[in-house]
Short mmCIF file of C-alpha atoms in Angstrom, two decimals:
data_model
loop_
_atom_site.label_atom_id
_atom_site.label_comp_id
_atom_site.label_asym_id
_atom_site.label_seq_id
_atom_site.Cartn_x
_atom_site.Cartn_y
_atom_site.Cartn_z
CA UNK A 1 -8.10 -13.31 -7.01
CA UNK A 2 -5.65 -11.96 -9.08
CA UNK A 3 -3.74 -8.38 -7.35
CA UNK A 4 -1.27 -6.44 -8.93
CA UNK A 5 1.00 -4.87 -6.20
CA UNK A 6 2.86 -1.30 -6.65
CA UNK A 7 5.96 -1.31 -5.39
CA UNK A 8 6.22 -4.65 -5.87
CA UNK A 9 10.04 -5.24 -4.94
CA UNK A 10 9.43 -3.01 -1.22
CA UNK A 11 9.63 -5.01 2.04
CA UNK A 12 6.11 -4.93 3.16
CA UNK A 13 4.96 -5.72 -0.63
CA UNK A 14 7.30 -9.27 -1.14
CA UNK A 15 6.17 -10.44 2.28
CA UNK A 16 2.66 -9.77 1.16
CA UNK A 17 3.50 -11.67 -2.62
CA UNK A 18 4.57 -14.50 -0.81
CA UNK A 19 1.32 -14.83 1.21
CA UNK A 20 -1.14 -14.50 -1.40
CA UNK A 21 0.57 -16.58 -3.78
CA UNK A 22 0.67 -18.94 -0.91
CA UNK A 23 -2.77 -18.92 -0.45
CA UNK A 24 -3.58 -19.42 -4.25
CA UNK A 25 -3.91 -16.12 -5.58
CA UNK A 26 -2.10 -14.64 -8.82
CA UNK A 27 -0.12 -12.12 -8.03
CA UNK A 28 1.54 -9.41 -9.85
CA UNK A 29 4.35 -6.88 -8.73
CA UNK A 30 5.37 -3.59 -10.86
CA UNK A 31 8.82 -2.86 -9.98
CA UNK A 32 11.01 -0.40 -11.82
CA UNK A 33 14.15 -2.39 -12.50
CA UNK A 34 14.14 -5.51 -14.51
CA UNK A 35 17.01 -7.01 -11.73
CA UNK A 36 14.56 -7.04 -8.91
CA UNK A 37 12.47 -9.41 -11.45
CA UNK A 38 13.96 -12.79 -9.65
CA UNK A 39 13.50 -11.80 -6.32
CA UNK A 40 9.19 -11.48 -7.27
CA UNK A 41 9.37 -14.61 -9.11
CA UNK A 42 10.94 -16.42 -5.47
CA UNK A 43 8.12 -15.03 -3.95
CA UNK A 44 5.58 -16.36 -6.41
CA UNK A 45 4.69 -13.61 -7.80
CA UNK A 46 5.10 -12.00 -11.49
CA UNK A 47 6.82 -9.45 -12.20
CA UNK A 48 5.49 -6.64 -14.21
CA UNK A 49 8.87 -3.85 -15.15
CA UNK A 50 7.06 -0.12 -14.99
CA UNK A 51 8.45 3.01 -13.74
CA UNK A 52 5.43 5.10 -11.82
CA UNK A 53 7.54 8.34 -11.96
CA UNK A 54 7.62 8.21 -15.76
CA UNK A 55 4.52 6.09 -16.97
CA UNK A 56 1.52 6.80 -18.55
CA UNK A 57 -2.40 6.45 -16.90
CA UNK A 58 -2.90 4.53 -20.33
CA UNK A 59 0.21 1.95 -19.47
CA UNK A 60 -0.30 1.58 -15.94
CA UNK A 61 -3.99 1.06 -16.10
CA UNK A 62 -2.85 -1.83 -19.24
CA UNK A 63 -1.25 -3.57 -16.57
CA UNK A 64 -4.38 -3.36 -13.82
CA UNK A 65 -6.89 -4.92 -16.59
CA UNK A 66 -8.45 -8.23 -15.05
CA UNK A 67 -6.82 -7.65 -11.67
CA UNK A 68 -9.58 -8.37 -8.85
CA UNK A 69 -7.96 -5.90 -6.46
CA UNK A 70 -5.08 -3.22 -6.58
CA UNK A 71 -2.47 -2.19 -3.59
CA UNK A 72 -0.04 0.37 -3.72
CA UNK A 73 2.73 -0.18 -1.16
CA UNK A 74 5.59 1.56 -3.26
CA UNK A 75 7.83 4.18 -1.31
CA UNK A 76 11.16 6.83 -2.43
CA UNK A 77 12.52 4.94 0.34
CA UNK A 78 14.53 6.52 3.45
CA UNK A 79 17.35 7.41 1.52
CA UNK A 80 15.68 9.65 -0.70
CA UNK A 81 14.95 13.35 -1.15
CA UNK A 82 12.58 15.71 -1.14
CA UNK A 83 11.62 15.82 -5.38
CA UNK A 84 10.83 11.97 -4.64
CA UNK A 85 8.48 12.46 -1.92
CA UNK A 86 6.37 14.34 -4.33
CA UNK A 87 7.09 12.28 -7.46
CA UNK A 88 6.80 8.43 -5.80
CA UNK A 89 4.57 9.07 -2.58
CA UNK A 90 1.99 11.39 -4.12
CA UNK A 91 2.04 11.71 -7.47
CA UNK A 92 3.02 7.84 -8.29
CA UNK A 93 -0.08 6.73 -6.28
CA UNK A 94 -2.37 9.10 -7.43
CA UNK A 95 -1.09 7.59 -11.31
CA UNK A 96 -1.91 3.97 -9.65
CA UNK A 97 -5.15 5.14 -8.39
CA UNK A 98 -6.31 6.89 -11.41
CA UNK A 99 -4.83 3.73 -13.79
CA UNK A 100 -7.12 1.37 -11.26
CA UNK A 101 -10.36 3.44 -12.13
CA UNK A 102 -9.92 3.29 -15.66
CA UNK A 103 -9.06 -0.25 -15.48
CA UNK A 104 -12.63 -0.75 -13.94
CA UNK A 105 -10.57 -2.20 -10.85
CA UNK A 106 -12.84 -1.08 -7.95
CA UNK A 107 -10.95 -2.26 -4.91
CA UNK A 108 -8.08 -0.37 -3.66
CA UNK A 109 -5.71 -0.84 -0.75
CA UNK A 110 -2.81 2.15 -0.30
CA UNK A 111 -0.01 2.10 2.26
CA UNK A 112 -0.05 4.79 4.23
CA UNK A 113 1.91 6.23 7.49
CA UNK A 114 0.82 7.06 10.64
CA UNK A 115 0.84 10.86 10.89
CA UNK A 116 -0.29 11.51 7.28
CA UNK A 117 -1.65 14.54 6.64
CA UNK A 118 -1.79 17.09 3.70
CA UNK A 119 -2.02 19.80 6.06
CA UNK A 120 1.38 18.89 7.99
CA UNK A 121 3.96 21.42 8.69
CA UNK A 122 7.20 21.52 8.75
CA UNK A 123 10.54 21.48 6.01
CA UNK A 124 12.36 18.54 7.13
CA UNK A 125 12.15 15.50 4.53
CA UNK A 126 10.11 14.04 6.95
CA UNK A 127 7.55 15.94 7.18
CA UNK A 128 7.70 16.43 3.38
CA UNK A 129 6.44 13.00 3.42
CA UNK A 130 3.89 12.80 5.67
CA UNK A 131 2.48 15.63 3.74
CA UNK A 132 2.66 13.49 0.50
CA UNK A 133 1.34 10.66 1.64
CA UNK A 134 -1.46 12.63 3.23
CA UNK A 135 -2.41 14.17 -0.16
CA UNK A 136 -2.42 10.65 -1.64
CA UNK A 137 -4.36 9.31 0.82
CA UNK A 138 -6.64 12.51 0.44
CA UNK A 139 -6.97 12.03 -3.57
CA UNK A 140 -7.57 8.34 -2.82
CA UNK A 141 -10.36 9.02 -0.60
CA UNK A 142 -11.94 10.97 -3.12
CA UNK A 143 -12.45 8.85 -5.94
CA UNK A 144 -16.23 7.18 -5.64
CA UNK A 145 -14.97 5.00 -8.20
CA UNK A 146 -12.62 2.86 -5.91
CA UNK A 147 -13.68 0.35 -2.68
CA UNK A 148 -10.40 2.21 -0.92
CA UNK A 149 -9.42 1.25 1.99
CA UNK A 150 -6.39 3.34 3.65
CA UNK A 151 -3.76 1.45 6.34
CA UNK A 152 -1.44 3.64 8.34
CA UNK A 153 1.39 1.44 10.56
CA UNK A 154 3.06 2.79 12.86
CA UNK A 155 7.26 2.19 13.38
CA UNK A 156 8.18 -0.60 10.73
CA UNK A 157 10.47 -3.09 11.96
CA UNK A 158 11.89 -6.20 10.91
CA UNK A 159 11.02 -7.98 13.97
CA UNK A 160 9.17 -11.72 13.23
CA UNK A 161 5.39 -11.35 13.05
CA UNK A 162 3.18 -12.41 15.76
CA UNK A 163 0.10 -12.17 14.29
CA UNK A 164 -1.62 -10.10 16.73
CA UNK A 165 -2.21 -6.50 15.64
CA UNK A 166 -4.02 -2.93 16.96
CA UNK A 167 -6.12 -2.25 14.23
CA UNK A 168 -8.86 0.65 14.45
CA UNK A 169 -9.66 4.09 13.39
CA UNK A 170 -6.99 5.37 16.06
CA UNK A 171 -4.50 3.46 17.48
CA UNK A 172 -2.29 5.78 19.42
CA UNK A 173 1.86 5.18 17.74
CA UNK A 174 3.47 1.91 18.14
CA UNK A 175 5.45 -0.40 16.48
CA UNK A 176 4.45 -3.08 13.84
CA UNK A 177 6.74 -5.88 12.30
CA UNK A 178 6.10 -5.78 8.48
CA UNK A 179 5.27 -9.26 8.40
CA UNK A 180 2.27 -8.49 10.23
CA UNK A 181 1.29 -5.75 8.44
CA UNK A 182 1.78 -7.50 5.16
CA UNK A 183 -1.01 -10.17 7.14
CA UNK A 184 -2.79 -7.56 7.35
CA UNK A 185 -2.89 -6.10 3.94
CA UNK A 186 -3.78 -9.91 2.71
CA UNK A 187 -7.19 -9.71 4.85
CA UNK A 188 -7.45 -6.47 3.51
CA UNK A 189 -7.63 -7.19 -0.46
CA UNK A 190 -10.39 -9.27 -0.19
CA UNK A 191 -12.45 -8.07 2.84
CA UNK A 192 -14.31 -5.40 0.79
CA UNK A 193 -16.66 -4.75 4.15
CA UNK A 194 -13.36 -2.37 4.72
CA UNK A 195 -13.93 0.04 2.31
CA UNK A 196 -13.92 3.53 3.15
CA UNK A 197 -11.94 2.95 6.08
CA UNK A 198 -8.81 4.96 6.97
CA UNK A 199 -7.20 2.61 9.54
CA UNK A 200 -3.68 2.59 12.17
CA UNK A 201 -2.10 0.12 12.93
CA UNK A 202 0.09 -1.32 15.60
CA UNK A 203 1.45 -4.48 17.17
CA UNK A 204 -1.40 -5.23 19.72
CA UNK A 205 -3.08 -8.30 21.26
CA UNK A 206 -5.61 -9.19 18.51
CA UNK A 207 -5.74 -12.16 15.65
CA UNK A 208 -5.12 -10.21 12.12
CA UNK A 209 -8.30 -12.09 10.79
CA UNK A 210 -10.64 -11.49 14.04
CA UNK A 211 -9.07 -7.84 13.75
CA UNK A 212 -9.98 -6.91 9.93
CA UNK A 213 -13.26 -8.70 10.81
CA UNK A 214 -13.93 -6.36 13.33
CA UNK A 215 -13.14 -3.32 11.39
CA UNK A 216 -15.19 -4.60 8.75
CA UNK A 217 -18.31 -4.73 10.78
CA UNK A 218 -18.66 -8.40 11.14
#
């Protein structure tokens, strides 16, 4: 397969470069600074420079042509503010999203959060977010012309994977290491059985594969 990752220089995306490229796929990150191009190419993947905030449907969708399968995992990041919640975590994945449908790329993996939800309230940057990703995930959901499939971890941490993951409709919060939910996000690209799923996840007591298999039905 050949996957073109947004956000391809974010924690969750170069553990996920690493594993596809590991397992013989071509994969391609967009990242917004030509610097971060080494660290894609040390994780096998190639690196594609593209700012989302400032790019055209017409360039990003240039870059998705041929790709097999789409997954937006970029984020503003922690450390950001409020005008980047809006301009990365909505409106750059609703760019991605419409760029993947023009491309003719039908399957479509977005990172979510736990909590999402366009309807949220609140003022604090926090909730800001969870509001933007919500209306992502909302626009997403919309678009008959994708196989989406929506993932919502819980708490990221940088804890070693173990392999075994919660993964269902509702999980309740937890924590997650991002290597699993990068393991994750690999069953997901090509397990189109998934689509139209909204899914949580959380560190849990279940094989990735057995649990994406699950979820897909099988």
């Amino acid at each position: 397969m050949r996957i073109v990752i947004a956000g391809g220089h974010g924690q969750i995306a170069l553990r996920l470069e690493r594993l596809l490229a590991a397992r013989g796929d071509e994969v391609a990150g967009i990242i917004r600074k030509a610097e971060q191009a080494d660290d894609l190419r040390e994780a096998g993947a190639e690196p594609v420079v593209l700012d989302l905030e400032s790019a055209s449907v017409d360039e990003v969708a240039e870059r998705l042509r041929g790709a097999d399968a789409a997954v937006f995992a970029a984020g503003a990041g922690p450390g950001s503010g409020v005008a980047r919640k809006d301009t990365v975590d909505k409106a750059a994945a609703v760019l991605f999203a419409d760029a993947a449908v023009q491309a003719g790329v039908r399957r479509f993996v977005i990172v979510s959060s736990m909590g999402a939800d366009p309807r949220h309230q609140g003022d604090e940057i926090f909730d800001v977010y969870l509001r933007a990703k919500g209306e992502a995930d909302a626009y997403v959901r919309g678009l008959h012309a994708l196989d989406w499939t929506v993932l919502r971890p819980g708490q990221l941490t940088d804890d070693a994977g173990t392999g075994l993951v919660r993964l269902e409709a509702r999980t309740g919060r937890g924590p997650i290491p991002r290597d699993d939910v990068a393991a994750v996000l690999a069953e997901l690209v090509d397990t189109s059985a998934t689509a139209g799923l909204t899914l949580e996840l959380i560190s849990g007591s279940t094989p990735v594969s057995v649990a994406v298999k699950s979820v897909a039905g099988n």
